[in-house]
Amino acid sequence: MAAEKKVVFDSEAAGSMMNDLRGTFASGRTRSYEWRVSQLKSMEKMLNDCEKDIVDALTQDLSKPELESTLYEIGMLKNSLRVTIKELKRWMKPEKAKTPVTIFPSSGEIVSEPFGVVLIISAWNYPILLSLDPLIGAIAAGNSMVLKPSEIAPASSSLLAKIVPQYLDASSIRVVEGAVGETSALLEQKWDKIFYTGSGRIGRIVMAAAAKHLTPVVLELGGKCPVVVDSGIDVQVTARRIISGKWGCNNGQACISPDYILTTKEFAPNLLDNLKEEIERFYGKKPLESKDLSRIVNSNHFDRMAKLLDDVKVSGKIVYGGERDKEKLRIAPTILLDVPEDSLIMNEEIFGPLLPIITVNKIEDSFDVINLGTKPLAAYLFTQNKKLKEEFVMSVSAGGLVVNDTTIHLAVHTLPFGGVGESGTGSYHGKFSFDAFSHKKAVVYRGFVGDAPIRYPPYTRGKLALMKALLAGDVWALIKALFGLSKTKQD
């Protein structure tokens, strides 16, 4: 029996798929409210029907605890769908816009129209959430689309490729699996928008490919997210919330996980003691055996973590944890104290279970440390000091800020989620997802009355004076100009 020929997804296959999707979009199929809401409700059904399969896939890919999978991936998607289905009709309505007196009588509005055919490239750390959440926005906005899940989470990628066509409109929504070759074939095509979640290194490749066609992009990247901890706070609650944002979010493998802590030399011992106590309370004395911690995604990322820890400038700075099991791809929660600024761990995004603590003389010095680096995706502050809160909000530039907690802004659909500078461009969540995949088209309506002769040649000095007065909104000058123009006509 002849071996089954493997289907190759290359530039030709990508181009053929694009033609099909463009044909569907051109037909107007995806533009109606009925199509959009039916697809969103079908995705909701898919999440309910396939919940166990999703949890199992996340277990295979990351050993992700069921609670994290249910809450941070499935639960957040269901909430996103509920909000979108409830608000979609309102979002789709044109927004009224005021028009100036210079074009009276007239009216204006802003019409949200779909871009066309869009590409979504998702990440491996939250492979279901970061695939389907942008898809919700693309559907809500009325586009045709292609989803490229991450090959680094193969079980999740395979599951999406299987269930999405079963529940969603395959003539408008496609899933393409694969690695570098397939992604390159996709990036060669002319898309109407590209939405990418992942590392800055790949983000640059995506942006360069998009630039060839002047394709707009949303880049959801990352960075070194700092946590500033002041004294005079509830240190136990602070420690718990830092742990929840760090190790409780996929064992540090999250773009908004705390990357390092900044606190004063005097307060560091107190904070460190509480972190140790709470970590042990959550994950036991043998955290490598805890079922409540995700594993490192693969051996490459494990080796990268090991390299950060084995750096000669860092290896002596471990004050808690550091245990590893390469065979099981597990690294225990690890805290380091006063690592040098020029160490590897302080010069790249950690994206794992290692947490350095940097001490400063005054807590206000923390903001200078943050601003010397690239702008992070998120920054956190724990304080009771009102003035410090205000200074934090005014002086620290980041994708998002949270005071007295970590990571929770991700779940607030009324806030935009996205980066700034090297941590990304563009934002989504809630209506911001709808807006991310919509072009805001300006429309002005006029009738045939009120046709002012001053806009037409010949351009007299009287017309010029009248136009200047109109543009300046100067009533007295307008009266004088009208009087002068009338006098000129009489003459």
Short mmCIF file of C-alpha atoms in Angstrom, two decimals:
data_model
loop_
_atom_site.label_atom_id
_atom_site.label_comp_id
_atom_site.label_asym_id
_atom_site.label_seq_id
_atom_site.Cartn_x
_atom_site.Cartn_y
_atom_site.Cartn_z
CA MET A 1 0.00 0.00 0.00
CA ALA A 2 1.44 3.38 -1.02
CA ALA A 3 2.31 5.82 1.74
CA GLU A 4 -0.13 8.70 2.12
CA LYS A 5 1.28 11.84 0.53
CA LYS A 6 1.77 14.63 3.03
CA VAL A 7 -0.03 17.87 2.17
CA VAL A 8 2.47 20.73 1.98
CA PHE A 9 1.32 24.21 2.94
CA ASP A 10 3.51 26.55 0.89
CA SER A 11 3.14 29.99 -0.73
CA GLU A 12 0.96 28.56 -3.49
CA ALA A 13 -1.39 26.91 -0.99
CA ALA A 14 -1.47 30.09 1.10
CA GLY A 15 -2.30 32.14 -1.98
CA SER A 16 -5.11 29.79 -2.99
CA MET A 17 -6.58 29.96 0.51
CA MET A 18 -6.38 33.76 0.43
CA ASN A 19 -8.31 33.84 -2.85
CA ASP A 20 -11.06 31.73 -1.32
CA LEU A 21 -11.28 33.94 1.76
CA ARG A 22 -11.27 37.13 -0.31
CA GLY A 23 -14.10 35.69 -2.38
CA THR A 24 -16.11 35.00 0.76
CA PHE A 25 -15.44 38.46 2.15
CA ALA A 26 -16.33 40.13 -1.17
CA SER A 27 -19.67 38.31 -1.13
CA GLY A 28 -20.62 40.30 1.99
CA ARG A 29 -21.27 37.12 3.96
CA THR A 30 -19.31 38.19 7.04
CA ARG A 31 -20.68 41.74 7.25
CA SER A 32 -24.17 41.03 8.59
CA TYR A 33 -24.97 41.18 12.28
CA GLU A 34 -26.63 37.77 11.98
CA TRP A 35 -23.46 36.07 10.71
CA ARG A 36 -21.26 37.69 13.34
CA VAL A 37 -23.46 36.86 16.29
CA SER A 38 -24.11 33.30 15.05
CA GLN A 39 -20.35 32.65 14.90
CA LEU A 40 -19.82 34.08 18.38
CA LYS A 41 -22.59 31.88 19.78
CA SER A 42 -21.11 28.87 17.98
CA MET A 43 -17.75 29.58 19.61
CA GLU A 44 -19.49 29.74 22.98
CA LYS A 45 -21.01 26.31 22.29
CA MET A 46 -17.59 25.03 21.21
CA LEU A 47 -16.05 26.08 24.54
CA ASN A 48 -18.84 24.39 26.49
CA ASP A 49 -18.80 21.18 24.45
CA CYS A 50 -15.00 20.87 24.31
CA GLU A 51 -14.04 22.09 27.78
CA LYS A 52 -12.57 18.75 28.85
CA ASP A 53 -10.62 18.44 25.58
CA ILE A 54 -9.20 21.94 26.08
CA VAL A 55 -8.13 21.19 29.66
CA ASP A 56 -6.52 17.93 28.50
CA ALA A 57 -4.61 19.70 25.69
CA LEU A 58 -3.29 22.34 28.10
CA THR A 59 -2.22 19.57 30.46
CA GLN A 60 -0.30 17.88 27.65
CA ASP A 61 1.38 21.08 26.49
CA LEU A 62 2.18 22.76 29.81
CA SER A 63 0.96 20.55 32.69
CA LYS A 64 -1.27 23.53 33.39
CA PRO A 65 -3.40 23.11 36.54
CA GLU A 66 -7.07 22.60 35.73
CA LEU A 67 -8.09 25.68 37.73
CA GLU A 68 -5.75 27.90 35.67
CA SER A 69 -7.01 26.39 32.42
CA THR A 70 -10.64 26.80 33.43
CA LEU A 71 -10.30 30.31 34.84
CA TYR A 72 -7.61 32.02 32.75
CA GLU A 73 -8.28 30.45 29.37
CA ILE A 74 -11.84 29.07 29.08
CA GLY A 75 -13.42 31.41 31.64
CA MET A 76 -11.90 34.56 30.20
CA LEU A 77 -12.98 33.56 26.70
CA LYS A 78 -16.55 32.93 27.84
CA ASN A 79 -16.63 36.32 29.52
CA SER A 80 -15.25 37.97 26.38
CA LEU A 81 -17.94 36.28 24.30
CA ARG A 82 -20.73 37.32 26.69
CA VAL A 83 -19.66 40.96 26.55
CA THR A 84 -19.25 40.92 22.76
CA ILE A 85 -22.59 39.23 22.04
CA LYS A 86 -24.38 41.63 24.39
CA GLU A 87 -22.77 44.80 23.00
CA LEU A 88 -22.19 43.92 19.33
CA LYS A 89 -25.27 45.61 17.88
CA ARG A 90 -24.37 48.84 19.67
CA TRP A 91 -20.73 48.66 18.57
CA MET A 92 -21.76 48.20 14.95
CA LYS A 93 -23.92 51.36 14.88
CA PRO A 94 -22.33 54.41 13.26
CA GLU A 95 -21.09 56.99 15.77
CA LYS A 96 -22.45 60.51 15.32
CA ALA A 97 -19.82 63.21 14.80
CA LYS A 98 -20.17 67.00 14.98
CA THR A 99 -19.44 68.99 11.85
CA PRO A 100 -18.10 72.56 11.76
CA VAL A 101 -20.05 75.65 10.83
CA THR A 102 -17.88 76.06 7.72
CA ILE A 103 -19.75 73.20 6.02
CA PHE A 104 -23.22 73.98 7.44
CA PRO A 105 -25.69 72.39 6.87
CA SER A 106 -24.17 68.91 7.16
CA SER A 107 -23.93 65.87 9.41
CA GLY A 108 -21.13 63.39 10.05
CA GLU A 109 -20.63 59.89 11.37
CA ILE A 110 -17.94 57.29 11.91
CA VAL A 111 -18.71 53.93 10.33
CA SER A 112 -16.88 50.81 11.57
CA GLU A 113 -16.13 48.55 8.61
CA PRO A 114 -14.15 45.27 8.58
CA PHE A 115 -10.61 45.40 7.23
CA GLY A 116 -11.12 42.33 5.03
CA VAL A 117 -8.99 39.21 5.41
CA VAL A 118 -6.88 39.18 8.57
CA LEU A 119 -4.16 36.93 10.00
CA ILE A 120 -3.91 36.02 13.69
CA ILE A 121 -0.66 34.42 14.91
CA SER A 122 -0.95 33.27 18.51
CA ALA A 123 1.44 32.26 21.30
CA TRP A 124 2.13 29.00 23.15
CA ASN A 125 1.85 30.10 26.79
CA TYR A 126 -1.93 30.61 26.72
CA PRO A 127 -2.53 28.77 23.47
CA ILE A 128 -6.34 28.68 23.61
CA LEU A 129 -6.98 32.15 25.06
CA LEU A 130 -4.45 33.94 22.84
CA SER A 131 -5.82 32.19 19.75
CA LEU A 132 -9.54 32.64 20.28
CA ASP A 133 -9.68 36.02 22.04
CA PRO A 134 -8.37 37.94 18.99
CA LEU A 135 -10.60 35.73 16.82
CA ILE A 136 -13.61 37.05 18.76
CA GLY A 137 -12.66 40.60 17.79
CA ALA A 138 -12.05 39.67 14.14
CA ILE A 139 -15.44 37.93 13.91
CA ALA A 140 -17.26 40.75 15.71
CA ALA A 141 -15.79 43.26 13.25
CA GLY A 142 -16.99 41.19 10.26
CA ASN A 143 -13.72 39.95 8.75
CA SER A 144 -12.63 36.73 7.11
CA MET A 145 -9.61 35.32 8.93
CA VAL A 146 -6.83 32.79 9.33
CA LEU A 147 -5.64 31.57 12.72
CA LYS A 148 -2.08 30.27 13.04
CA PRO A 149 -1.69 28.61 16.48
CA SER A 150 1.76 28.09 17.98
CA GLU A 151 3.48 24.82 17.11
CA ILE A 152 5.24 24.97 20.51
CA ALA A 153 1.91 23.95 22.08
CA PRO A 154 1.15 21.07 19.67
CA ALA A 155 -1.81 19.50 21.52
CA SER A 156 -3.63 22.84 21.69
CA SER A 157 -2.79 23.65 18.07
CA SER A 158 -4.08 20.26 16.90
CA LEU A 159 -7.26 20.63 18.94
CA LEU A 160 -7.99 24.09 17.48
CA ALA A 161 -7.41 22.79 13.95
CA LYS A 162 -9.93 20.04 14.67
CA ILE A 163 -12.74 21.86 16.49
CA VAL A 164 -12.78 25.33 14.88
CA PRO A 165 -13.98 24.01 11.47
CA GLN A 166 -16.59 21.86 13.26
CA TYR A 167 -18.22 24.85 14.96
CA LEU A 168 -17.33 27.93 12.90
CA ASP A 169 -17.86 28.93 9.26
CA ALA A 170 -15.00 27.28 7.34
CA SER A 171 -15.62 29.48 4.30
CA SER A 172 -14.59 32.51 6.38
CA ILE A 173 -12.45 31.15 9.21
CA ARG A 174 -9.46 28.88 8.65
CA VAL A 175 -6.83 27.34 10.94
CA VAL A 176 -3.34 26.69 9.60
CA GLU A 177 -0.99 24.53 11.66
CA GLY A 178 2.76 24.38 11.24
CA ALA A 179 6.06 26.00 12.12
CA VAL A 180 8.47 28.39 10.40
CA GLY A 181 7.73 27.25 6.83
CA GLU A 182 3.96 27.60 7.14
CA THR A 183 4.22 30.93 8.98
CA SER A 184 6.59 32.27 6.31
CA ALA A 185 4.16 31.21 3.55
CA LEU A 186 1.37 33.06 5.35
CA LEU A 187 3.47 36.20 5.87
CA GLU A 188 4.23 36.37 2.14
CA GLN A 189 0.55 37.07 1.45
CA LYS A 190 -1.08 40.50 1.38
CA TRP A 191 -3.27 40.71 4.47
CA ASP A 192 -5.56 43.54 5.47
CA LYS A 193 -4.39 43.31 9.08
CA ILE A 194 -2.02 41.09 11.08
CA PHE A 195 -2.45 40.40 14.80
CA TYR A 196 0.60 38.79 16.42
CA THR A 197 1.18 37.67 20.01
CA GLY A 198 4.65 36.52 21.04
CA SER A 199 8.25 37.61 21.37
CA GLY A 200 9.77 40.87 20.21
CA ARG A 201 12.22 38.97 18.00
CA ILE A 202 9.44 37.37 15.94
CA GLY A 203 7.41 40.56 16.20
CA ARG A 204 10.10 42.36 14.21
CA ILE A 205 9.90 39.67 11.49
CA VAL A 206 6.12 40.01 11.35
CA MET A 207 6.33 43.80 11.14
CA ALA A 208 8.94 43.65 8.37
CA ALA A 209 6.76 41.26 6.35
CA ALA A 210 3.71 43.48 6.88
CA ALA A 211 5.66 46.57 5.80
CA LYS A 212 6.12 45.13 2.28
CA HIS A 213 2.37 45.47 1.74
CA LEU A 214 1.81 48.42 4.12
CA THR A 215 -0.36 46.08 6.21
CA PRO A 216 -1.35 47.46 9.62
CA VAL A 217 -0.34 45.33 12.61
CA VAL A 218 -1.20 44.74 16.24
CA LEU A 219 1.82 43.37 18.11
CA GLU A 220 1.20 41.96 21.59
CA LEU A 221 4.73 41.40 22.90
CA GLY A 222 6.12 41.55 26.43
CA GLY A 223 9.07 42.94 28.36
CA LYS A 224 10.45 43.05 31.86
CA CYS A 225 7.40 43.85 34.00
CA PRO A 226 8.52 45.46 37.28
CA VAL A 227 6.91 45.34 40.73
CA VAL A 228 7.67 48.27 43.03
CA VAL A 229 7.04 47.45 46.71
CA ASP A 230 6.89 50.30 49.22
CA SER A 231 7.01 49.88 52.99
CA GLY A 232 3.94 50.44 55.15
CA ILE A 233 1.80 47.98 53.20
CA ASP A 234 0.11 44.68 54.09
CA VAL A 235 3.15 42.59 53.29
CA GLN A 236 1.38 39.21 53.44
CA VAL A 237 -1.31 40.26 50.94
CA THR A 238 1.40 41.84 48.78
CA ALA A 239 3.43 38.62 48.77
CA ARG A 240 0.36 36.55 47.88
CA ARG A 241 -0.58 38.82 44.99
CA ILE A 242 2.95 38.83 43.61
CA ILE A 243 3.07 35.01 43.83
CA SER A 244 -0.33 34.74 42.14
CA GLY A 245 0.81 36.97 39.27
CA LYS A 246 4.17 35.22 38.93
CA TRP A 247 3.92 31.51 39.64
CA GLY A 248 0.11 31.31 39.57
CA CYS A 249 0.14 32.48 35.94
CA ASN A 250 1.61 29.50 34.11
CA ASN A 251 4.68 29.39 36.39
CA GLY A 252 5.91 32.78 35.18
CA GLN A 253 5.39 31.97 31.49
CA ALA A 254 3.07 34.93 30.90
CA CYS A 255 3.73 38.26 29.23
CA ILE A 256 2.40 40.27 32.19
CA SER A 257 3.97 38.17 34.96
CA PRO A 258 6.18 40.12 37.38
CA ASP A 259 9.72 39.99 35.99
CA TYR A 260 11.57 41.61 38.90
CA ILE A 261 10.87 43.39 42.20
CA LEU A 262 12.17 46.80 43.28
CA THR A 263 12.12 47.65 46.98
CA THR A 264 14.28 49.40 49.57
CA LYS A 265 17.24 47.72 51.26
CA GLU A 266 15.48 48.07 54.62
CA PHE A 267 12.23 46.45 53.50
CA ALA A 268 13.68 43.65 51.34
CA PRO A 269 14.22 41.14 54.22
CA ASN A 270 10.60 41.50 55.39
CA LEU A 271 9.23 41.04 51.87
CA LEU A 272 11.55 38.10 51.20
CA ASP A 273 10.48 36.29 54.38
CA ASN A 274 6.81 36.67 53.44
CA LEU A 275 7.40 35.51 49.88
CA LYS A 276 9.18 32.38 51.12
CA GLU A 277 6.45 31.63 53.67
CA GLU A 278 3.59 32.05 51.20
CA ILE A 279 5.29 30.12 48.37
CA GLU A 280 5.74 27.19 50.72
CA ARG A 281 2.12 27.51 51.87
CA PHE A 282 0.92 27.39 48.23
CA TYR A 283 3.27 24.83 46.70
CA GLY A 284 4.62 22.84 49.66
CA LYS A 285 8.16 22.02 50.72
CA LYS A 286 8.77 20.15 47.45
CA PRO A 287 7.43 22.50 44.76
CA LEU A 288 8.85 20.36 41.94
CA GLU A 289 6.18 17.81 42.87
CA SER A 290 3.34 20.35 43.10
CA LYS A 291 0.41 19.80 40.76
CA ASP A 292 -0.43 23.48 41.06
CA LEU A 293 2.62 24.63 39.03
CA SER A 294 2.87 24.43 35.25
CA ARG A 295 6.01 22.93 33.78
CA ILE A 296 8.43 24.70 31.45
CA VAL A 297 7.05 24.35 27.93
CA ASN A 298 10.02 22.50 26.36
CA SER A 299 13.71 21.66 26.74
CA ASN A 300 14.85 24.77 24.85
CA HIS A 301 13.10 27.06 27.29
CA PHE A 302 14.31 24.95 30.22
CA ASP A 303 17.91 25.35 29.01
CA ARG A 304 17.38 29.10 28.65
CA MET A 305 16.21 29.29 32.28
CA ALA A 306 19.19 27.18 33.40
CA LYS A 307 21.56 29.51 31.55
CA LEU A 308 20.13 32.51 33.40
CA LEU A 309 20.61 30.76 36.75
CA ASP A 310 24.10 29.44 35.95
CA ASP A 311 25.45 32.86 34.98
CA VAL A 312 28.48 33.41 37.23
CA LYS A 313 27.11 36.84 38.18
CA VAL A 314 23.85 35.30 39.38
CA SER A 315 24.43 31.77 40.70
CA GLY A 316 25.48 33.05 44.14
CA LYS A 317 22.47 35.34 44.44
CA ILE A 318 19.80 32.64 44.84
CA VAL A 319 18.11 33.10 48.21
CA TYR A 320 15.20 30.71 47.71
CA GLY A 321 14.43 27.77 45.42
CA GLY A 322 16.60 26.98 42.43
CA GLU A 323 15.71 23.26 42.27
CA ARG A 324 15.35 21.80 38.78
CA ASP A 325 14.29 18.57 37.12
CA LYS A 326 15.27 18.61 33.46
CA GLU A 327 13.61 15.27 32.69
CA LYS A 328 10.23 16.57 33.86
CA LEU A 329 10.93 20.14 32.66
CA ARG A 330 10.27 21.56 36.10
CA ILE A 331 11.92 24.50 37.88
CA ALA A 332 10.86 25.50 41.38
CA PRO A 333 9.87 29.08 42.26
CA THR A 334 13.23 30.83 42.61
CA ILE A 335 14.05 34.19 44.20
CA LEU A 336 17.35 36.02 43.70
CA LEU A 337 18.56 39.05 45.67
CA ASP A 338 20.57 41.99 44.34
CA VAL A 339 21.61 40.52 41.00
CA PRO A 340 23.93 42.82 38.97
CA GLU A 341 22.34 45.07 36.37
CA ASP A 342 24.63 43.68 33.66
CA SER A 343 23.67 40.04 34.31
CA LEU A 344 21.80 38.02 31.67
CA ILE A 345 18.71 37.75 33.86
CA MET A 346 18.34 41.55 34.01
CA ASN A 347 18.83 42.07 30.28
CA GLU A 348 16.14 39.84 28.79
CA GLU A 349 12.56 38.97 29.60
CA ILE A 350 12.68 36.02 32.02
CA PHE A 351 9.33 34.40 31.07
CA GLY A 352 9.70 31.71 33.70
CA PRO A 353 9.72 30.98 37.46
CA LEU A 354 12.75 33.12 38.38
CA LEU A 355 12.20 36.38 40.29
CA PRO A 356 15.06 38.79 41.08
CA ILE A 357 14.73 41.41 43.84
CA ILE A 358 16.63 44.66 43.23
CA THR A 359 17.13 47.01 46.18
CA VAL A 360 17.24 50.80 46.05
CA ASN A 361 18.02 53.45 48.67
CA LYS A 362 14.71 55.31 48.26
CA ILE A 363 11.55 53.81 46.80
CA GLU A 364 11.26 56.79 44.41
CA ASP A 365 14.54 55.63 42.80
CA SER A 366 12.62 52.61 41.47
CA PHE A 367 10.92 54.71 38.81
CA ASP A 368 14.30 55.80 37.41
CA VAL A 369 15.42 52.16 37.23
CA ILE A 370 12.26 51.23 35.29
CA ASN A 371 12.54 54.17 32.90
CA LEU A 372 16.16 53.35 32.05
CA GLY A 373 14.96 50.13 30.42
CA THR A 374 12.54 49.49 27.57
CA LYS A 375 8.87 50.18 28.23
CA PRO A 376 7.23 47.08 29.78
CA LEU A 377 3.86 45.56 28.96
CA ALA A 378 2.79 46.03 32.60
CA ALA A 379 4.12 47.65 35.76
CA TYR A 380 2.93 47.16 39.33
CA LEU A 381 3.14 49.23 42.53
CA PHE A 382 2.28 48.28 46.12
CA THR A 383 1.91 51.33 48.37
CA GLN A 384 -0.41 53.25 50.69
CA ASN A 385 1.22 56.55 49.70
CA LYS A 386 -1.10 58.68 47.55
CA LYS A 387 1.72 60.88 46.25
CA LEU A 388 3.75 57.81 45.22
CA LYS A 389 0.74 56.41 43.34
CA GLU A 390 0.37 59.67 41.44
CA GLU A 391 4.07 59.80 40.62
CA PHE A 392 3.96 56.17 39.44
CA VAL A 393 1.06 56.84 37.06
CA MET A 394 2.63 60.04 35.73
CA SER A 395 6.26 58.92 35.36
CA VAL A 396 6.19 55.22 34.42
CA SER A 397 5.35 54.42 30.80
CA ALA A 398 4.00 50.89 30.31
CA GLY A 399 1.21 49.11 28.44
CA GLY A 400 -0.82 49.00 31.67
CA LEU A 401 -0.41 49.81 35.36
CA VAL A 402 -1.88 48.16 38.45
CA VAL A 403 -1.67 49.57 41.98
CA ASN A 404 -1.71 47.07 44.88
CA ASP A 405 -2.16 43.95 42.75
CA THR A 406 -0.71 42.20 39.70
CA THR A 407 -2.08 41.05 36.30
CA ILE A 408 -5.78 41.73 37.10
CA HIS A 409 -6.10 44.48 34.46
CA LEU A 410 -6.07 41.67 31.87
CA ALA A 411 -9.61 40.74 32.97
CA VAL A 412 -11.11 44.26 32.78
CA HIS A 413 -12.83 44.38 29.38
CA THR A 414 -13.47 48.13 29.62
CA LEU A 415 -9.70 48.77 29.57
CA PRO A 416 -7.42 48.45 26.52
CA PHE A 417 -4.82 45.69 26.79
CA GLY A 418 -1.63 46.22 24.83
CA GLY A 419 1.94 47.42 24.92
CA VAL A 420 3.92 50.56 24.17
CA GLY A 421 7.28 50.85 22.46
CA GLU A 422 9.06 47.50 22.44
CA SER A 423 6.29 45.83 24.46
CA GLY A 424 3.91 46.14 21.54
CA THR A 425 1.63 48.32 19.47
CA GLY A 426 -2.15 48.39 19.37
CA SER A 427 -4.58 46.99 21.93
CA TYR A 428 -7.60 44.74 22.34
CA HIS A 429 -10.17 43.26 24.79
CA GLY A 430 -13.86 44.19 24.88
CA LYS A 431 -14.73 46.94 22.41
CA PHE A 432 -11.02 47.50 21.85
CA SER A 433 -10.95 44.08 20.13
CA PHE A 434 -13.80 45.16 17.83
CA ASP A 435 -11.94 48.41 17.11
CA ALA A 436 -8.64 46.59 16.49
CA PHE A 437 -10.18 44.73 13.55
CA SER A 438 -12.32 47.63 12.24
CA HIS A 439 -11.47 50.56 10.00
CA LYS A 440 -13.07 53.76 11.25
CA LYS A 441 -14.49 55.29 8.10
CA ALA A 442 -15.36 59.01 8.12
CA VAL A 443 -18.63 59.89 6.39
CA VAL A 444 -20.09 63.41 5.78
CA TYR A 445 -23.64 63.97 4.50
CA ARG A 446 -24.77 67.17 2.74
CA GLY A 447 -27.76 68.34 0.76
CA PHE A 448 -27.87 70.87 -2.09
CA VAL A 449 -28.93 73.90 -0.06
CA GLY A 450 -26.49 76.30 1.58
CA ASP A 451 -24.05 76.34 -1.32
CA ALA A 452 -21.74 79.20 -0.25
CA PRO A 453 -20.18 81.17 -3.12
CA ILE A 454 -17.11 82.08 -1.03
CA ARG A 455 -15.56 78.62 -1.71
CA TYR A 456 -15.53 79.23 -5.46
CA PRO A 457 -13.37 81.51 -7.64
CA PRO A 458 -12.86 84.34 -8.20
CA TYR A 459 -11.12 84.63 -4.79
CA THR A 460 -11.70 88.23 -3.70
CA ARG A 461 -10.30 89.95 -0.60
CA GLY A 462 -13.82 90.03 0.83
CA LYS A 463 -14.15 86.24 0.47
CA LEU A 464 -10.73 85.81 2.10
CA ALA A 465 -11.73 87.96 5.09
CA LEU A 466 -14.98 86.04 5.48
CA MET A 467 -13.22 82.66 5.33
CA LYS A 468 -10.65 83.76 7.92
CA ALA A 469 -13.43 84.91 10.23
CA LEU A 470 -15.30 81.61 9.82
CA LEU A 471 -12.18 79.54 10.50
CA ALA A 472 -11.30 81.63 13.57
CA GLY A 473 -14.86 81.53 14.92
CA ASP A 474 -14.69 85.30 15.42
CA VAL A 475 -18.29 86.61 15.40
CA TRP A 476 -17.34 90.32 15.22
CA ALA A 477 -14.88 89.70 12.36
CA LEU A 478 -17.57 87.63 10.63
CA ILE A 479 -20.09 90.51 10.82
CA LYS A 480 -17.51 92.94 9.46
CA ALA A 481 -16.54 90.55 6.67
CA LEU A 482 -20.18 89.99 5.70
CA PHE A 483 -20.81 93.74 5.70
CA GLY A 484 -17.69 94.28 3.61
CA LEU A 485 -18.63 91.53 1.18
CA SER A 486 -22.18 92.91 0.84
CA LYS A 487 -20.82 96.43 0.26
CA THR A 488 -18.46 95.12 -2.42
CA LYS A 489 -21.41 93.44 -4.21
CA GLN A 490 -23.45 96.66 -4.08
CA ASP A 491 -20.55 98.61 -5.50
#
